[in-house]
Tab-separated table of C-alpha atoms in Angstrom:
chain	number	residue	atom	x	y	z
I	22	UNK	CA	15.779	5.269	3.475
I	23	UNK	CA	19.986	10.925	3.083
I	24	UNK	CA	18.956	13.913	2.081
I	25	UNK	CA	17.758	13.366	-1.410
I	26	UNK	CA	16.115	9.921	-3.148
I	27	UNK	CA	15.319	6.827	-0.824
I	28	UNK	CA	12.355	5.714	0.254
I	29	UNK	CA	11.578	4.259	3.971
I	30	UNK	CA	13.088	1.119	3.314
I	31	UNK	CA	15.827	1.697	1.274
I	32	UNK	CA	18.276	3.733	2.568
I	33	UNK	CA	20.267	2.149	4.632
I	34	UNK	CA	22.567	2.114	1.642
I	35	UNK	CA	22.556	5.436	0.899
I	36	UNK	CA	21.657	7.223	4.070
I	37	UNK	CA	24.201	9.805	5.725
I	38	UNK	CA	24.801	10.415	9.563
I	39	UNK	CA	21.776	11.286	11.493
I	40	UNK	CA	24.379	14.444	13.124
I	41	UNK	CA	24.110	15.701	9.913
I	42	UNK	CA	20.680	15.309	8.989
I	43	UNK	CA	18.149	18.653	9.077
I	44	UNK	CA	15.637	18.283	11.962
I	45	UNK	CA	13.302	18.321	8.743
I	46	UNK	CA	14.609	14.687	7.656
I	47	UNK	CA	15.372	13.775	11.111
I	48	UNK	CA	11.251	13.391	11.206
I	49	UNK	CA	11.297	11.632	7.863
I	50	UNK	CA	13.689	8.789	9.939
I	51	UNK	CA	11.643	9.012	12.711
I	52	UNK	CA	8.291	8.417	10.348
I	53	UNK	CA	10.121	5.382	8.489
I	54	UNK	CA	11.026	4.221	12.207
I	55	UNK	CA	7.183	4.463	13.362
I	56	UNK	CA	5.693	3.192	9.756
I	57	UNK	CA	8.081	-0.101	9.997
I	58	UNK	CA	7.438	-0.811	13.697
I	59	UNK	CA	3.407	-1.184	12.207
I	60	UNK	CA	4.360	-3.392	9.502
I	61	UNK	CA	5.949	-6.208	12.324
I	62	UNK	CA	3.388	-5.338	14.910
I	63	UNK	CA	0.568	-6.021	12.047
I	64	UNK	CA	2.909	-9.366	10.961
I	65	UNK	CA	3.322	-10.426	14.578
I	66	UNK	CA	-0.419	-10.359	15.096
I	67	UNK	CA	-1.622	-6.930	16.639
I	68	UNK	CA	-4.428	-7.505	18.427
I	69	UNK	CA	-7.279	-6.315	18.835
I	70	UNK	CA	-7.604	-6.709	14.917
I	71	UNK	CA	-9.429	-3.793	14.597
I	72	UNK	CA	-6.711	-1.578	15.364
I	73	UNK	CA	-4.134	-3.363	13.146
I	74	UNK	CA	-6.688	-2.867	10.506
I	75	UNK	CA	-7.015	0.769	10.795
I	76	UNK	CA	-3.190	0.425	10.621
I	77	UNK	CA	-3.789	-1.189	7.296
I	78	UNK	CA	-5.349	1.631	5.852
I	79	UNK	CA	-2.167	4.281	6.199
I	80	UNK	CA	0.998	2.338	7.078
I	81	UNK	CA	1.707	1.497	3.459
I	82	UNK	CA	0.394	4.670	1.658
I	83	UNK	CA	2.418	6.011	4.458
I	84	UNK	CA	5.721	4.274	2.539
I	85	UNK	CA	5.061	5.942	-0.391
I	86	UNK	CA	4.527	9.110	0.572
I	87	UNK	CA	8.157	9.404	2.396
I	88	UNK	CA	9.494	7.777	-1.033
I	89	UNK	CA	7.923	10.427	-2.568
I	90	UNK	CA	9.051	13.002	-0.801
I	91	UNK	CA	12.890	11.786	-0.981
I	92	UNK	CA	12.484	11.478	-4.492
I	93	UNK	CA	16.046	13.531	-6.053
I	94	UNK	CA	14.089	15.134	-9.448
I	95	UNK	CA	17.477	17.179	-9.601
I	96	UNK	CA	19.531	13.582	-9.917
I	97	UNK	CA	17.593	11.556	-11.872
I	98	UNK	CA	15.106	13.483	-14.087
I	99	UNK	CA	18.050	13.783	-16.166
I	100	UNK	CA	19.906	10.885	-15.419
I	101	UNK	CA	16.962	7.384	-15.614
I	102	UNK	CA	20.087	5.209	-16.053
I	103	UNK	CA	21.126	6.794	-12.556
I	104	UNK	CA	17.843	5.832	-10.766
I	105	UNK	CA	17.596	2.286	-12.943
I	106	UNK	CA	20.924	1.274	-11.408
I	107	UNK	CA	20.679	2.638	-7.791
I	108	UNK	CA	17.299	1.288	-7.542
I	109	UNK	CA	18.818	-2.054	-9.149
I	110	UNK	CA	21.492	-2.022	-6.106
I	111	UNK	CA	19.165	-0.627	-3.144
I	112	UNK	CA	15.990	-2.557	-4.302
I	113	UNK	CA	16.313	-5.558	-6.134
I	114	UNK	CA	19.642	-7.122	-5.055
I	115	UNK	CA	18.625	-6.877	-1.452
I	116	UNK	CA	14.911	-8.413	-2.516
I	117	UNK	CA	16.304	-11.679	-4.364
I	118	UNK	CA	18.936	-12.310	-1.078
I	119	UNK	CA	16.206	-11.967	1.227
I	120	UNK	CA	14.140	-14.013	-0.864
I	121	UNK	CA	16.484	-17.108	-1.242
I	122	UNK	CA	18.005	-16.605	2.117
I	123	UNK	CA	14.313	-16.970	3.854
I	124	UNK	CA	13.728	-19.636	0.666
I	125	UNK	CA	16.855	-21.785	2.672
I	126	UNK	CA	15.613	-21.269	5.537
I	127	UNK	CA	12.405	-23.318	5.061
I	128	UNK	CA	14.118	-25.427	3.297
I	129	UNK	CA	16.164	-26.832	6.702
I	130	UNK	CA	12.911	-26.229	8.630
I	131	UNK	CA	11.384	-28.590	6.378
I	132	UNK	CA	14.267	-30.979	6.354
I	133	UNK	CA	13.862	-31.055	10.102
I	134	UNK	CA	9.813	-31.640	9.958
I	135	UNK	CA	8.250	-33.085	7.185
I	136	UNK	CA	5.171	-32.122	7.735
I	137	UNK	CA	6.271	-28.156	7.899
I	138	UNK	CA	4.523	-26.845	4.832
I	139	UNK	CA	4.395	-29.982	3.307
I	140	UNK	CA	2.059	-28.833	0.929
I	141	UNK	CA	4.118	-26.192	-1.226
I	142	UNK	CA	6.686	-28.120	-3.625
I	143	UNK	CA	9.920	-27.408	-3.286
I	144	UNK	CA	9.903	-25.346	-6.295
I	145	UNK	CA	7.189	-22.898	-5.492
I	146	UNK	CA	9.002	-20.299	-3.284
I	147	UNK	CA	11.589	-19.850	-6.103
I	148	UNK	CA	8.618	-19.272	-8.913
I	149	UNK	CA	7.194	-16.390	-6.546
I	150	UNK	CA	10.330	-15.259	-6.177
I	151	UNK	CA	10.665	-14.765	-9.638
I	152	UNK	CA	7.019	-13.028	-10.159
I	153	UNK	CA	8.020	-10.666	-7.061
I	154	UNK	CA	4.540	-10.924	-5.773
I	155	UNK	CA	2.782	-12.662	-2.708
I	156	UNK	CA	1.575	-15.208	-4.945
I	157	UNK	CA	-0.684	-16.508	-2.691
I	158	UNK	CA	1.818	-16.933	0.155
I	159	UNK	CA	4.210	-18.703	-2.373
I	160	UNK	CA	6.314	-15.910	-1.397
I	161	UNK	CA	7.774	-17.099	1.678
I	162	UNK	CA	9.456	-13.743	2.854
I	163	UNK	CA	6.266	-12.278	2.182
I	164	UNK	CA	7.031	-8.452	2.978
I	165	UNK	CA	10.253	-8.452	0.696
I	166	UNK	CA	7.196	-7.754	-2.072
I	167	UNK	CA	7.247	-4.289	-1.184
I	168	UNK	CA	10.563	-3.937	-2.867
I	169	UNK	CA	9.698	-5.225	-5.959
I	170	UNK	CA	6.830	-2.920	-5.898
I	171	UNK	CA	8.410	0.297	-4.948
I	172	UNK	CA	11.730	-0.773	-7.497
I	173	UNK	CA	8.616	-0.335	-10.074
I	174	UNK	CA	6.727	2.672	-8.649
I	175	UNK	CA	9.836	4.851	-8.518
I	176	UNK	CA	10.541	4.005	-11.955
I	177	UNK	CA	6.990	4.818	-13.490
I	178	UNK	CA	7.013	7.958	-11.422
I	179	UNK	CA	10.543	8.994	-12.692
I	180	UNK	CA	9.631	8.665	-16.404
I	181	UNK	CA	6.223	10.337	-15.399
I	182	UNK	CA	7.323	13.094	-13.725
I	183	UNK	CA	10.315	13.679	-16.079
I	184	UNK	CA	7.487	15.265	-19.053
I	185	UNK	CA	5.306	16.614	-16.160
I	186	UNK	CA	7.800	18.950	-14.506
I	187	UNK	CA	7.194	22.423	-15.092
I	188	UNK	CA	3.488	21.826	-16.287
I	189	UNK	CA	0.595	23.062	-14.304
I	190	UNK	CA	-0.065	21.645	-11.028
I	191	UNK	CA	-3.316	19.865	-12.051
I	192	UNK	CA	-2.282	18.540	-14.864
I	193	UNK	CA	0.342	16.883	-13.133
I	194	UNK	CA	-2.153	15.537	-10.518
I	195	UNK	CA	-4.473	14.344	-13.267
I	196	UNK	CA	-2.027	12.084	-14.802
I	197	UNK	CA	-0.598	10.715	-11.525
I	198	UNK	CA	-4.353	10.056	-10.654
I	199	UNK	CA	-4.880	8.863	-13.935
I	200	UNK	CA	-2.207	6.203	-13.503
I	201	UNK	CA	-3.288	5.479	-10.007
I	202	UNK	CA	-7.050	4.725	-11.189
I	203	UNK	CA	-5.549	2.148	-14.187
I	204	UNK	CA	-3.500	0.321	-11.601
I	205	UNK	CA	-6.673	0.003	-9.721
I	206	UNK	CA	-8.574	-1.300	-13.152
I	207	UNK	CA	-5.866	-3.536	-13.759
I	208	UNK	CA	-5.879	-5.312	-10.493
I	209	UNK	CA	-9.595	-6.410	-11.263
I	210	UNK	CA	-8.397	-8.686	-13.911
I	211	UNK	CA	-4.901	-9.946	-13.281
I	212	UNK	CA	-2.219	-9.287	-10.869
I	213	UNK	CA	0.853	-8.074	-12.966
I	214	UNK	CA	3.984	-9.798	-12.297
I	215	UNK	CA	6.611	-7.663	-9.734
I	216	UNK	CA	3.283	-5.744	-8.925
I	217	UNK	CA	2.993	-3.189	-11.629
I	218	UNK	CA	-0.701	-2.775	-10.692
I	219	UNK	CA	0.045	-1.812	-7.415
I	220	UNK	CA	3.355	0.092	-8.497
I	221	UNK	CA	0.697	2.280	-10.295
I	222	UNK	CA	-2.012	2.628	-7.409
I	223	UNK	CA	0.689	4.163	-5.309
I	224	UNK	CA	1.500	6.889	-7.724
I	225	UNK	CA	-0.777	9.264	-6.215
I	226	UNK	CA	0.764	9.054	-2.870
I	227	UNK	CA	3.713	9.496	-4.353
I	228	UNK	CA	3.044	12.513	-6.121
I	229	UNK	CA	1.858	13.099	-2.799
I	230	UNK	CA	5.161	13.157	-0.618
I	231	UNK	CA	7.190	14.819	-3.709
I	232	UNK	CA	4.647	17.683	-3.409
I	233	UNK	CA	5.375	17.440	0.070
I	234	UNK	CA	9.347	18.343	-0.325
I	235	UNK	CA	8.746	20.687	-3.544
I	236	UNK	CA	6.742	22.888	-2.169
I	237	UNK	CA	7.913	22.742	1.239
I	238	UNK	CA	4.721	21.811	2.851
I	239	UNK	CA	6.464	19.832	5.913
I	240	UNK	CA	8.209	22.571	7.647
I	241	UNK	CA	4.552	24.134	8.330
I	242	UNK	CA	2.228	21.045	9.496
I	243	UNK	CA	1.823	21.787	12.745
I	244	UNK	CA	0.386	19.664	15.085
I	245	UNK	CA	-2.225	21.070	17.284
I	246	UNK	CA	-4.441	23.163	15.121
I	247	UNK	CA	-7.615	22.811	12.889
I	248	UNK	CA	-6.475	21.058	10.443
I	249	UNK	CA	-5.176	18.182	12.442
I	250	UNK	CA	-9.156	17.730	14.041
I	251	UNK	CA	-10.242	17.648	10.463
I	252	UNK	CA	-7.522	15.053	9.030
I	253	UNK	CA	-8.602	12.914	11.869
I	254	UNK	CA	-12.099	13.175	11.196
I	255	UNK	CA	-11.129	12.256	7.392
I	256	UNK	CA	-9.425	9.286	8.263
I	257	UNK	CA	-11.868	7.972	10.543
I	258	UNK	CA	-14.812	8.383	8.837
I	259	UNK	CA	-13.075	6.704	5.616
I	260	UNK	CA	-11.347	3.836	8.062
I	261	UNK	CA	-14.803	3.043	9.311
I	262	UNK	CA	-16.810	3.045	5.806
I	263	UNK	CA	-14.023	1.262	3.850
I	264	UNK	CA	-14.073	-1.986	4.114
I	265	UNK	CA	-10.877	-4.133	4.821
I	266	UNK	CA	-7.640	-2.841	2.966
I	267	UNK	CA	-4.609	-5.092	1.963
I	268	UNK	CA	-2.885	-3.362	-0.524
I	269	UNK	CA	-0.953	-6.884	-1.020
I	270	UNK	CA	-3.967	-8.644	-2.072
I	271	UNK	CA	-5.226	-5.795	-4.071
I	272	UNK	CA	-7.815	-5.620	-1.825
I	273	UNK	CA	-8.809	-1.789	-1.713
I	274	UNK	CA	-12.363	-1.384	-0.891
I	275	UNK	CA	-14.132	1.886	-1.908
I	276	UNK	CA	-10.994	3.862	-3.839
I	277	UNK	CA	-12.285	6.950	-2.798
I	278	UNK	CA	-11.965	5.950	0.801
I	279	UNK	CA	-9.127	3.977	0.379
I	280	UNK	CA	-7.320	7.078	-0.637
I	281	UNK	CA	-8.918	9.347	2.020
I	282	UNK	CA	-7.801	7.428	5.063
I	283	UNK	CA	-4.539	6.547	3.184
I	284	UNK	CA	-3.665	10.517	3.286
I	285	UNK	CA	-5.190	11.478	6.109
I	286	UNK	CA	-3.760	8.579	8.031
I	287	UNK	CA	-0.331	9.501	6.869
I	288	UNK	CA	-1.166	13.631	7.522
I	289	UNK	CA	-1.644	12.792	11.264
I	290	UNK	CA	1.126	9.996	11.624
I	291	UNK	CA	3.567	12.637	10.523
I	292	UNK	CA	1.912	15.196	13.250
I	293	UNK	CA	2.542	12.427	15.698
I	294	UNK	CA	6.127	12.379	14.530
I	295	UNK	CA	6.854	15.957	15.183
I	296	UNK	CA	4.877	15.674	18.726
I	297	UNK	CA	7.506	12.984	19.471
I	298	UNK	CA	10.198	14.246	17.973
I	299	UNK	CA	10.369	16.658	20.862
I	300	UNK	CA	11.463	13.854	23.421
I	301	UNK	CA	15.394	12.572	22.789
I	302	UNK	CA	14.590	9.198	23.497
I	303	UNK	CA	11.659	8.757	20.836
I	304	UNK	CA	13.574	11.065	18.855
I	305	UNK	CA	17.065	8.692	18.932
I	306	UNK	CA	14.898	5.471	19.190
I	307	UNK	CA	13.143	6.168	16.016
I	308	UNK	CA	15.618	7.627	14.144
I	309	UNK	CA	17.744	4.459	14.498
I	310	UNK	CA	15.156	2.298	13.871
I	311	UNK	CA	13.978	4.180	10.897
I	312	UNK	CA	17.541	4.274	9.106
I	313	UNK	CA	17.862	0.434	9.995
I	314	UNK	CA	14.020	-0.113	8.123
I	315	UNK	CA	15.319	-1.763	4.812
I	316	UNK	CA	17.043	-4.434	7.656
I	317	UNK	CA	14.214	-4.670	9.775
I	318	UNK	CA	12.053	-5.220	6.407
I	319	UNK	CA	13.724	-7.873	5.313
I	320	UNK	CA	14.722	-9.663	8.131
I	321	UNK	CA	11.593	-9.450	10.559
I	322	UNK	CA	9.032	-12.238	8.867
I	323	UNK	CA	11.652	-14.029	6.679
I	324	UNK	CA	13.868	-15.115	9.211
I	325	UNK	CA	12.794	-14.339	12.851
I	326	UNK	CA	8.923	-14.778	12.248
I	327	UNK	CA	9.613	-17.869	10.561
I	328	UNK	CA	11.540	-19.321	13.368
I	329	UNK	CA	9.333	-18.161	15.723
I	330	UNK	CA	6.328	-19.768	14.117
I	331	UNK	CA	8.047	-23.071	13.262
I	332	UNK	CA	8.906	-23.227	17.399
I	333	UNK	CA	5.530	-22.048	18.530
I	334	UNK	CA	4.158	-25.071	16.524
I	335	UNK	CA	6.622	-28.183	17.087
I	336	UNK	CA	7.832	-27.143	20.134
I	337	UNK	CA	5.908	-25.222	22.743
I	338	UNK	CA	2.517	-25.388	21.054
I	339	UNK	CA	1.601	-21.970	22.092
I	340	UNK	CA	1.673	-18.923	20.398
I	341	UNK	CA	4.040	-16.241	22.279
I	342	UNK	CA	1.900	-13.284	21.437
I	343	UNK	CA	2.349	-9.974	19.663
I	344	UNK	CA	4.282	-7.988	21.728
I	345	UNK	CA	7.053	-10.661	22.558
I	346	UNK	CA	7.242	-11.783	18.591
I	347	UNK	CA	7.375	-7.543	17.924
I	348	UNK	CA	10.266	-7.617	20.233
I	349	UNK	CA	12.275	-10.272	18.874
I	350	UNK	CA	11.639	-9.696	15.233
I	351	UNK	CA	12.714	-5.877	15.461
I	352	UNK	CA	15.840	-7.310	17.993
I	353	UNK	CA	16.926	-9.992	16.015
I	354	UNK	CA	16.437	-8.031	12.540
I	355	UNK	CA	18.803	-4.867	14.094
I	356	UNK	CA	21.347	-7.562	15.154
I	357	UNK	CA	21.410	-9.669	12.275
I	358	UNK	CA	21.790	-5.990	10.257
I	359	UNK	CA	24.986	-5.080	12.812
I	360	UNK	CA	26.734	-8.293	11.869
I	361	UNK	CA	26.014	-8.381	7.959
I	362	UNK	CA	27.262	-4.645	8.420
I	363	UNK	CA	30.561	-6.183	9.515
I	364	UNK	CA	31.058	-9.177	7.318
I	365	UNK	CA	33.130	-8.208	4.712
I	366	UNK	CA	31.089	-9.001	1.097
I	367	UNK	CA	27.818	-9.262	2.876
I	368	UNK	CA	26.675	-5.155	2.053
I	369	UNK	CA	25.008	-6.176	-0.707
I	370	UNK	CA	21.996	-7.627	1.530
I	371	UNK	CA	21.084	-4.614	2.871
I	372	UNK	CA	22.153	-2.638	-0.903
I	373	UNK	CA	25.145	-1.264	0.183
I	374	UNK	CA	27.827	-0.786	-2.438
I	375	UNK	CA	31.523	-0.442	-1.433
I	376	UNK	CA	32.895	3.373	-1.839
I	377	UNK	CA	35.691	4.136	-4.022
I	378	UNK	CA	38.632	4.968	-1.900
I	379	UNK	CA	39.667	9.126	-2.385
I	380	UNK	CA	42.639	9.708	-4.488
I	381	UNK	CA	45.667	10.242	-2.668
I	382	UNK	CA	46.871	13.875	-2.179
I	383	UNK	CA	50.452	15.124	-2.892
I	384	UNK	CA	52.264	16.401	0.119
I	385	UNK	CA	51.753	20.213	-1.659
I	386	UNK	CA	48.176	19.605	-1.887
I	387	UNK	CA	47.856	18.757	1.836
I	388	UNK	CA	50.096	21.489	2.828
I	389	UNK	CA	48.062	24.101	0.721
I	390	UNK	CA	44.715	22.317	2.526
């Protein structure tokens, strides 16, 4: 989720110190930070449901458009094997743990009540696991499906974008909206395995955030002016006429609309961002939590979630309520992150790779240092 290639919820592996960070990316943390704290609030419940659906309708395209925008053309255009492997490490390794971790997990809850989702076989989880997609909610850890999508996006975009640099501007946005309308086509028939469907819906938001960066659009959104009155009429007017969006489920409503309030929405949550960003403690909060989102996503439903819902049931017979189970998901997620952080041979959960040690220096080449 650094400086050059992640997306909002992988780079905890490859992120560098937020001292060193430009205020530009500083707001890029603090957007991942604000776009993952709607994906637990919208798991844990948000009510009332009409505002976690209006969430809906941004919060993902929101995702895409930071991965876009820390897409590294300069390190991988040239170098696919480079992106294949880092996305391999950031992406994928961290998906199947979190999958089989959450997959053991319900197996022990089950062990300990019988009747706990005693109609999935045993077997299920692992088969969704291997699709990468919800598969119904076969897919116990059921936001980890992000990462199978976004391991494919970034790799259709990369070959994509490869042959497009350099051409004319709308020529690049015809083919990335080209792509993005025969994901949508696709998704009518069959749901491709490890979401490819999807994977190519999101390439226009993509191209999106990479526009963002290239041309260097960020540094001058500014947040009380025109433009922000008519990005929030946009999104409204599109949130209101769509109908319900669950990107998930393939469930997109009207595309024009669907891609309307997904940009808009994601315009004005980056406004927000820079309004915020003004305050230290929104500024530090958000920052944290948006360097910690690859954690957070993986953790939050799989493991705390799951507990939580598996006590609510057999034990106090009450549900806790949104804001507590936001609390302890993000809590427990940031915890659990700080102690797989310090287990030696754990890193690769959360796709971090060990760093080769610096040669040693002669005493001459200190001395001339």
């Amino acid at each position: 989720m650094q400086a050059s290639d992640t997306t909002s919820v992988t780079t905890a592996a490859e992120s560098v110190s937020a001292a060193s960070r430009t205020p530009r990316l500083k707001v890029i943390d603090m957007v991942r930070g604000i776009t993952i704290l709607l994906v637990v609030v919208g798991h844990a419940g948000l009510t009332p449901v009409v505002l976690n659906d209006m969430f809906r309708d941004f919060r993902l395209p929101l995702f895409f458009i930071v991965s876009g925008y820390l897409f590294s053309a300069s390190k991988y255009f040239d170098n696919f094997t480079a992106l294949l492997r880092t996305r391999i490490l950031t992406l994928v390794v961290p998906y199947l743990s979190a999958g089989f971790l959450c997959y053991l997990l319900w197996l022990i809850l089950r062990t300990l009540e019988p009747t706990h989702n005693s109609g999935i076989a045993w077997y299920e989880p692992t088969q969704a696991i291997a699709l990468g997609t919800y598969s119904g909610g076969l897919l116990l850890n059921i936001p980890i499906w992000f990462l199978t999508c976004l391991f494919v996006t970034q790799i259709i975009f990369c070959l994509s974008m490869r042959y497009l640099s350099g051409r004319p501007l709308l020529l690049q946005l015809a083919v990335m909206l080209g792509l993005s309308l025969s994901g949508y086509a696709m998704s009518t028939v069959v749901f491709l395995p490890w979401n490819i469907d999807v994977a190519l819906v999101a390439q226009l938001f993509v191209f999106i955030g990479y526009q963002l960066k290239q041309r260097q659009l960020l540094r001058k959104i500014r947040v009380f002016n025109l433009g922000t009155l008519v990005w929030l009429a946009l999104f409204l007017t599109a949130a209101y006429f769509n109908s319900y969006v669950d990107m998930n489920n393939r469930e997109y409503g009207n595309l024009f609309l669907f891609y309307t309030a997904g940009i808009a929405g994601s315009l004005l949550a980056i406004k927000m961002t820079q309004l915020l960003s003004t305050s230290r403690f929104f500024a530090a909060t958000l920052t944290y939590i948006g360097q910690e989102s690859l954690a957070i996503l993986i953790f939050h439903y799989g493991i705390f979630i799951l507990l939580l819902n598996f006590v609510e049931r057999y034990v106090f017979g009450s549900y806790l309520g949104w804001f507590p189970t936001t609390v302890i998901a993000v809590a427990g997620s940031l915890l659990l992150s700080m102690v797989v952080k310090r287990v030696p041979g754990l890193g690769f959960v959360l796709g971090r790779t060990r760093k080769k040690a610096a040669p040693r220096r002669s005493y001459m080449e200190r001395a001339a240092s």
